[in-house]
């Protein structure tokens, strides 16, 4: 696989995704076979935001492949607390490790880091933007149970505005199949219109509803998410939006016998504990699958050629100091970044770091 960095799920071709998925299935069947495939290699996990599953499953994946791990889970314990910028941290760590996975609260941080990384870099979540390895986990789980990624009726419920797992999953399903989506949220937490438009433009059916009851009996998959407290500007706004969608056994009784419930976890209050005992609740198995897909991803990416130094040098001469209007975009804090843009389908320009339209 020639992929150097994984920032957005759509950095992968359908074929590359298939290769990772197939490898993950084989690892799940016979993990011993892969026990020393990364002997002598080092994974760095750089987590500027809290994590349980993503960070520990990456670490566990590397250890199960026979490799070693370094990193931090609290930037307060690293030179970041002394004011070191992302570029310098990545320049150094990418010479200490063979592969990096990074989570950061700013949108576009993974792309920014990848510009200066000498080794493959994997986005483990950049603010409310993307989370491609959770999507690999979700797709693997869906395929194992449903045998397809097309023709499904998928409900996504909760914080669709800030939920990076939702954004990455929708972008992936959009390229890998044609499906019907029920977007279940309050108007304030609804999905960005640009993603809804993208889904419709590619022949998916999209319905926006405000309660689980409206679609429960039609769903093949229900993807629950927590309200992303840390992305709100105040506790008051968070409280206004929390506790609105709660999956309980009563709602489960309206669902099909073969509907499955997924959740990237952590759960707060959106799924009642009783639902855990329903055989259709697959979120803990889903989290376990995260190990196999991350093992597969590490194996596929670790061999890719190091970044050409001339690639890094070319950013030196580009105009710097531009800021995106999205306040949580990484360009607002790391001022040395070149302001990269691209043209959207409608001809407007967007910031390449966070996908926000430029006026
Ligand atoms: C998710 C995340 O960090 O975006 N968790 C995860 O990686 N499994 C979901 C969340 O935090 O709500």
XYZ file of C-alpha atoms and ligand atoms in Angstrom:
371
model
C 0.000 0.000 0.000
C 1.483 3.334 -1.011
C -0.504 5.423 1.486
C 1.826 7.543 3.562
C -0.554 9.170 6.046
C -4.164 8.419 7.010
C -5.936 11.691 7.794
C -9.364 11.179 6.247
C -10.967 7.782 5.559
C -11.208 8.847 1.924
C -7.403 8.937 1.679
C -7.873 5.196 1.162
C -9.023 3.801 -2.156
C -11.818 1.233 -1.962
C -9.216 -1.386 -2.843
C -6.867 -0.327 -0.034
C -9.758 -0.382 2.438
C -10.658 -3.883 1.234
C -7.039 -5.021 1.764
C -7.043 -3.693 5.346
C -10.411 -5.254 6.075
C -9.386 -8.638 4.699
C -6.126 -8.560 6.638
C -7.990 -7.597 9.828
C -10.313 -10.589 9.360
C -7.312 -12.898 9.008
C -5.632 -11.414 12.095
C -8.849 -11.946 14.052
C -8.857 -15.631 13.047
C -5.176 -16.279 13.707
C -3.458 -13.460 15.649
C -0.442 -15.650 16.521
C 0.624 -15.646 12.880
C 1.313 -11.908 13.160
C 3.025 -11.932 16.547
C 6.436 -10.660 15.396
C 5.668 -8.805 12.185
C 6.656 -5.452 13.731
C 9.660 -6.649 15.724
C 12.084 -3.757 16.196
C 9.551 -1.135 15.135
C 8.210 1.697 17.276
C 4.753 3.243 17.375
C 4.412 6.719 18.943
C 0.980 7.549 20.371
C 0.638 11.329 20.776
C -2.648 12.065 22.522
C -3.407 15.728 23.158
C -6.993 14.735 24.098
C -8.341 11.995 26.385
C -8.769 8.498 25.001
C -9.318 4.986 26.261
C -10.113 2.710 23.337
C -8.270 4.400 20.503
C -4.957 4.918 22.279
C -4.897 1.634 24.169
C -6.046 -0.398 21.186
C -3.295 1.150 19.053
C -0.752 0.340 21.758
C -2.105 -3.156 22.226
C -2.115 -3.657 18.438
C 1.580 -2.722 18.181
C 2.536 -4.908 21.136
C 0.601 -7.829 19.627
C 2.616 -7.330 16.435
C 5.845 -7.601 18.425
C 6.661 -3.872 18.271
C 7.311 -1.271 20.966
C 5.471 1.903 21.949
C 6.418 5.409 23.074
C 4.317 8.545 23.508
C 2.257 10.725 25.820
C -1.380 10.855 26.820
C -1.111 14.193 28.544
C 0.621 16.960 26.597
C 1.162 18.682 29.964
C 3.947 16.148 30.563
C 5.659 16.891 27.262
C 7.442 19.956 25.849
C 4.071 21.147 24.554
C 3.601 22.611 28.042
C 6.778 24.684 27.469
C 5.301 26.150 24.302
C 6.681 23.794 21.667
C 4.728 23.923 18.438
C 3.243 20.919 16.657
C 5.760 21.087 13.804
C 8.777 20.748 16.119
C 7.189 17.972 18.169
C 6.387 15.995 15.021
C 9.771 16.639 13.404
C 11.464 15.085 16.418
C 9.055 12.253 17.219
C 8.981 11.139 13.599
C 12.719 10.525 13.865
C 12.220 8.469 17.060
C 9.360 6.308 15.782
C 8.456 4.302 12.678
C 4.791 5.262 12.767
C 2.774 7.870 14.678
C -0.838 8.040 15.718
C -2.055 11.389 16.988
C -5.234 12.803 18.558
C -5.630 16.553 18.914
C -8.510 18.893 19.833
C -8.019 21.176 16.798
C -9.613 20.382 13.446
C -6.979 19.777 10.800
C -4.238 19.048 13.343
C -3.495 15.632 11.849
C -3.073 17.052 8.359
C -0.875 19.822 9.785
C 1.304 17.286 11.620
C 1.573 15.057 8.571
C 3.131 17.895 6.554
C 6.220 17.684 8.777
C 6.265 13.985 9.663
C 9.117 11.848 8.350
C 7.190 8.653 9.102
C 3.576 7.558 8.448
C 1.059 9.420 10.591
C -2.448 8.238 11.446
C -5.225 10.574 12.539
C -6.725 9.269 15.790
C -9.220 12.157 15.904
C -8.827 15.863 15.088
C -11.389 17.856 17.058
C -14.920 17.299 15.784
C -13.624 16.692 12.263
C -12.528 13.128 11.397
C -11.710 9.806 13.035
C -10.811 7.366 10.250
C -9.639 4.436 12.371
C -12.935 4.346 14.263
C -14.539 4.110 10.833
C -12.330 1.156 9.912
C -13.578 -0.489 13.109
C -17.214 0.357 12.348
C -17.044 -0.902 8.747
C -15.302 -4.109 9.779
C -18.036 -4.782 12.333
C -20.847 -3.972 9.887
C -19.365 -6.189 7.163
C -18.809 -9.100 9.530
C -22.445 -9.004 10.648
C -24.354 -7.707 7.609
C -22.036 -8.976 4.858
C -22.468 -5.729 2.899
C -22.038 -1.962 3.091
C -24.818 -1.170 0.628
C -28.605 -1.247 0.628
C -28.701 -0.710 4.392
C -30.915 1.596 6.417
C -28.663 3.298 8.912
C -29.774 5.549 11.768
C -27.182 7.877 13.304
C -28.281 9.409 16.553
C -26.967 12.081 18.914
C -24.362 14.764 18.289
C -24.084 14.667 14.510
C -22.585 18.134 14.365
C -19.562 17.499 16.577
C -19.230 13.723 16.326
C -16.095 13.023 14.285
C -16.898 9.303 14.131
C -20.182 10.153 12.378
C -18.436 12.398 9.847
C -15.858 9.774 8.920
C -18.366 6.910 8.831
C -20.733 8.799 6.531
C -17.938 9.772 4.171
C -16.854 6.124 4.026
C -20.320 4.663 3.453
C -20.853 7.325 0.824
C -17.930 6.021 -1.219
C -18.403 2.307 -0.541
C -22.158 1.885 -1.093
C -25.601 3.417 -1.489
C -27.735 3.459 1.614
C -30.658 5.107 3.359
C -29.743 7.335 6.292
C -31.887 8.540 9.152
C -30.134 11.430 10.872
C -31.576 11.602 14.380
C -30.644 14.744 16.302
C -31.891 18.056 17.627
C -31.753 20.883 15.054
C -28.784 22.404 16.945
C -26.751 19.221 16.690
C -27.644 18.283 13.132
C -25.108 17.200 10.526
C -23.296 19.878 8.487
C -25.355 20.518 5.310
C -22.294 19.924 3.126
C -22.178 16.277 4.249
C -25.955 15.803 3.802
C -25.672 17.283 0.295
C -22.749 15.012 -0.539
C -24.758 11.954 0.522
C -27.776 12.986 -1.553
C -25.640 13.877 -4.581
C -24.279 10.310 -4.570
C -27.713 8.697 -4.607
C -28.183 7.972 -0.901
C -31.564 8.693 0.662
C -31.346 10.993 3.668
C -34.078 11.735 6.210
C -33.601 14.139 9.103
C -35.757 13.272 12.128
C -35.901 14.417 15.741
C -36.798 11.185 17.549
C -35.706 7.556 17.554
C -39.329 6.408 17.458
C -39.791 7.868 13.975
C -37.448 5.355 12.361
C -36.663 2.596 14.872
C -38.621 -0.149 13.060
C -36.916 0.531 9.709
C -33.276 0.414 10.758
C -30.679 -2.252 9.975
C -28.065 -0.374 11.996
C -28.429 2.156 14.778
C -25.231 4.141 15.409
C -25.577 5.895 18.755
C -23.212 8.685 19.827
C -22.685 10.741 22.953
C -23.242 14.480 23.086
C -19.698 15.881 22.761
C -19.550 17.961 25.927
C -15.984 19.192 25.294
C -16.984 20.831 21.994
C -19.622 23.140 23.553
C -18.874 26.772 24.337
C -20.611 26.536 27.728
C -21.879 23.961 30.199
C -25.305 25.562 29.911
C -25.483 24.875 26.155
C -24.350 21.326 26.732
C -27.066 20.769 29.343
C -29.713 22.105 26.942
C -28.745 19.414 24.426
C -27.987 16.424 26.631
C -30.324 13.615 27.676
C -32.608 13.987 24.627
C -31.997 10.614 22.979
C -31.903 7.576 25.209
C -31.984 4.059 23.849
C -33.871 1.725 26.208
C -35.398 -1.738 26.044
C -38.767 -0.287 25.103
C -37.336 1.349 21.977
C -35.346 -1.822 21.234
C -38.639 -3.744 21.195
C -39.736 -1.638 18.192
C -36.609 -2.564 16.198
C -36.075 -5.427 13.747
C -34.750 -8.701 15.151
C -31.571 -8.337 13.157
C -30.968 -4.635 13.705
C -27.581 -3.984 15.307
C -26.644 -1.213 17.735
C -23.183 0.314 17.368
C -21.543 3.072 19.413
C -17.923 4.276 19.209
C -17.957 4.605 23.040
C -17.585 6.067 25.598
C -21.269 6.021 26.464
C -22.646 8.591 28.886
C -26.420 8.186 29.265
C -27.592 7.588 25.688
C -27.858 3.796 26.010
C -29.426 2.306 29.110
C -27.395 -0.442 30.706
C -30.205 -2.999 30.212
C -29.690 -2.746 26.448
C -26.194 -4.243 26.894
C -27.819 -7.631 27.451
C -29.696 -7.515 24.140
C -27.864 -9.678 21.581
C -28.271 -6.863 19.034
C -26.070 -4.543 21.112
C -22.664 -4.938 19.454
C -20.728 -1.958 20.784
C -18.385 -3.924 23.020
C -17.570 -6.380 20.212
C -17.107 -3.374 17.921
C -14.505 -1.931 20.303
C -12.712 -5.291 20.369
C -12.571 -5.306 16.562
C -10.619 -2.054 16.866
C -7.535 -4.101 17.750
C -7.613 -6.188 14.563
C -8.178 -3.276 12.197
C -5.441 -1.231 13.866
C -3.038 -4.182 13.651
C -3.882 -4.454 9.958
C -3.476 -0.722 9.411
C -0.091 -0.594 11.141
C 1.114 -3.529 9.032
C -0.061 -1.888 5.827
C 1.373 1.545 6.586
C 4.594 0.921 8.448
C 6.555 -0.040 5.333
C 5.619 3.014 3.289
C 8.536 5.143 2.127
C 9.631 8.054 4.333
C 8.444 11.517 3.354
C 10.680 13.158 0.834
C 12.451 16.092 2.553
C 11.697 18.223 -0.514
C 7.992 17.750 0.235
C 8.557 19.327 3.619
C 10.771 22.091 2.251
C 8.171 23.194 -0.262
C 5.947 24.532 2.546
C 8.725 26.952 3.538
C 8.084 29.221 0.569
C 4.306 29.223 0.751
C 2.411 32.192 2.254
C 1.876 31.691 5.972
C -0.155 33.103 8.833
C -3.560 32.805 7.172
C -6.381 31.850 9.499
C -9.518 29.926 8.712
C -12.827 31.403 9.951
C -13.428 28.147 11.828
C -12.154 29.078 15.300
C -11.128 25.533 16.137
C -9.139 25.067 12.930
C -5.449 24.358 13.550
C -4.457 27.279 11.283
C -5.589 29.644 14.057
C -2.986 28.397 16.515
C -0.065 27.111 14.420
C 0.777 30.256 12.463
C 3.656 28.843 10.403
C 1.256 26.578 8.481
C 0.724 27.197 4.798
C -2.967 27.931 4.244
C -3.942 25.119 1.896
C -7.295 25.190 0.108
C -9.238 23.129 -2.406
C -12.240 23.624 -4.638
C -15.524 22.073 -3.509
C -18.128 20.490 -5.812
C -20.058 23.760 -6.040
C -16.969 25.725 -7.072
C -16.488 27.400 -3.669
C -13.165 27.089 -1.871
C -12.637 25.291 1.425
C -9.839 25.092 3.964
C -7.919 21.872 3.398
C -7.295 21.446 7.121
C -10.873 21.534 8.427
C -13.090 21.608 5.292
C -14.756 24.881 6.261
C -15.916 26.953 3.311
C -13.930 30.120 2.689
C -16.034 33.256 2.041
C -14.937 8.617 19.990
C -14.041 9.803 19.769
O -13.054 9.984 20.453
O -14.356 10.538 18.849
N -14.396 7.625 20.795
C -13.538 6.727 20.260
O -12.529 7.052 19.697
N -13.875 5.441 20.336
C -16.313 8.990 20.366
C -16.534 9.935 21.501
O -15.598 10.390 22.155
O -17.694 10.225 21.729
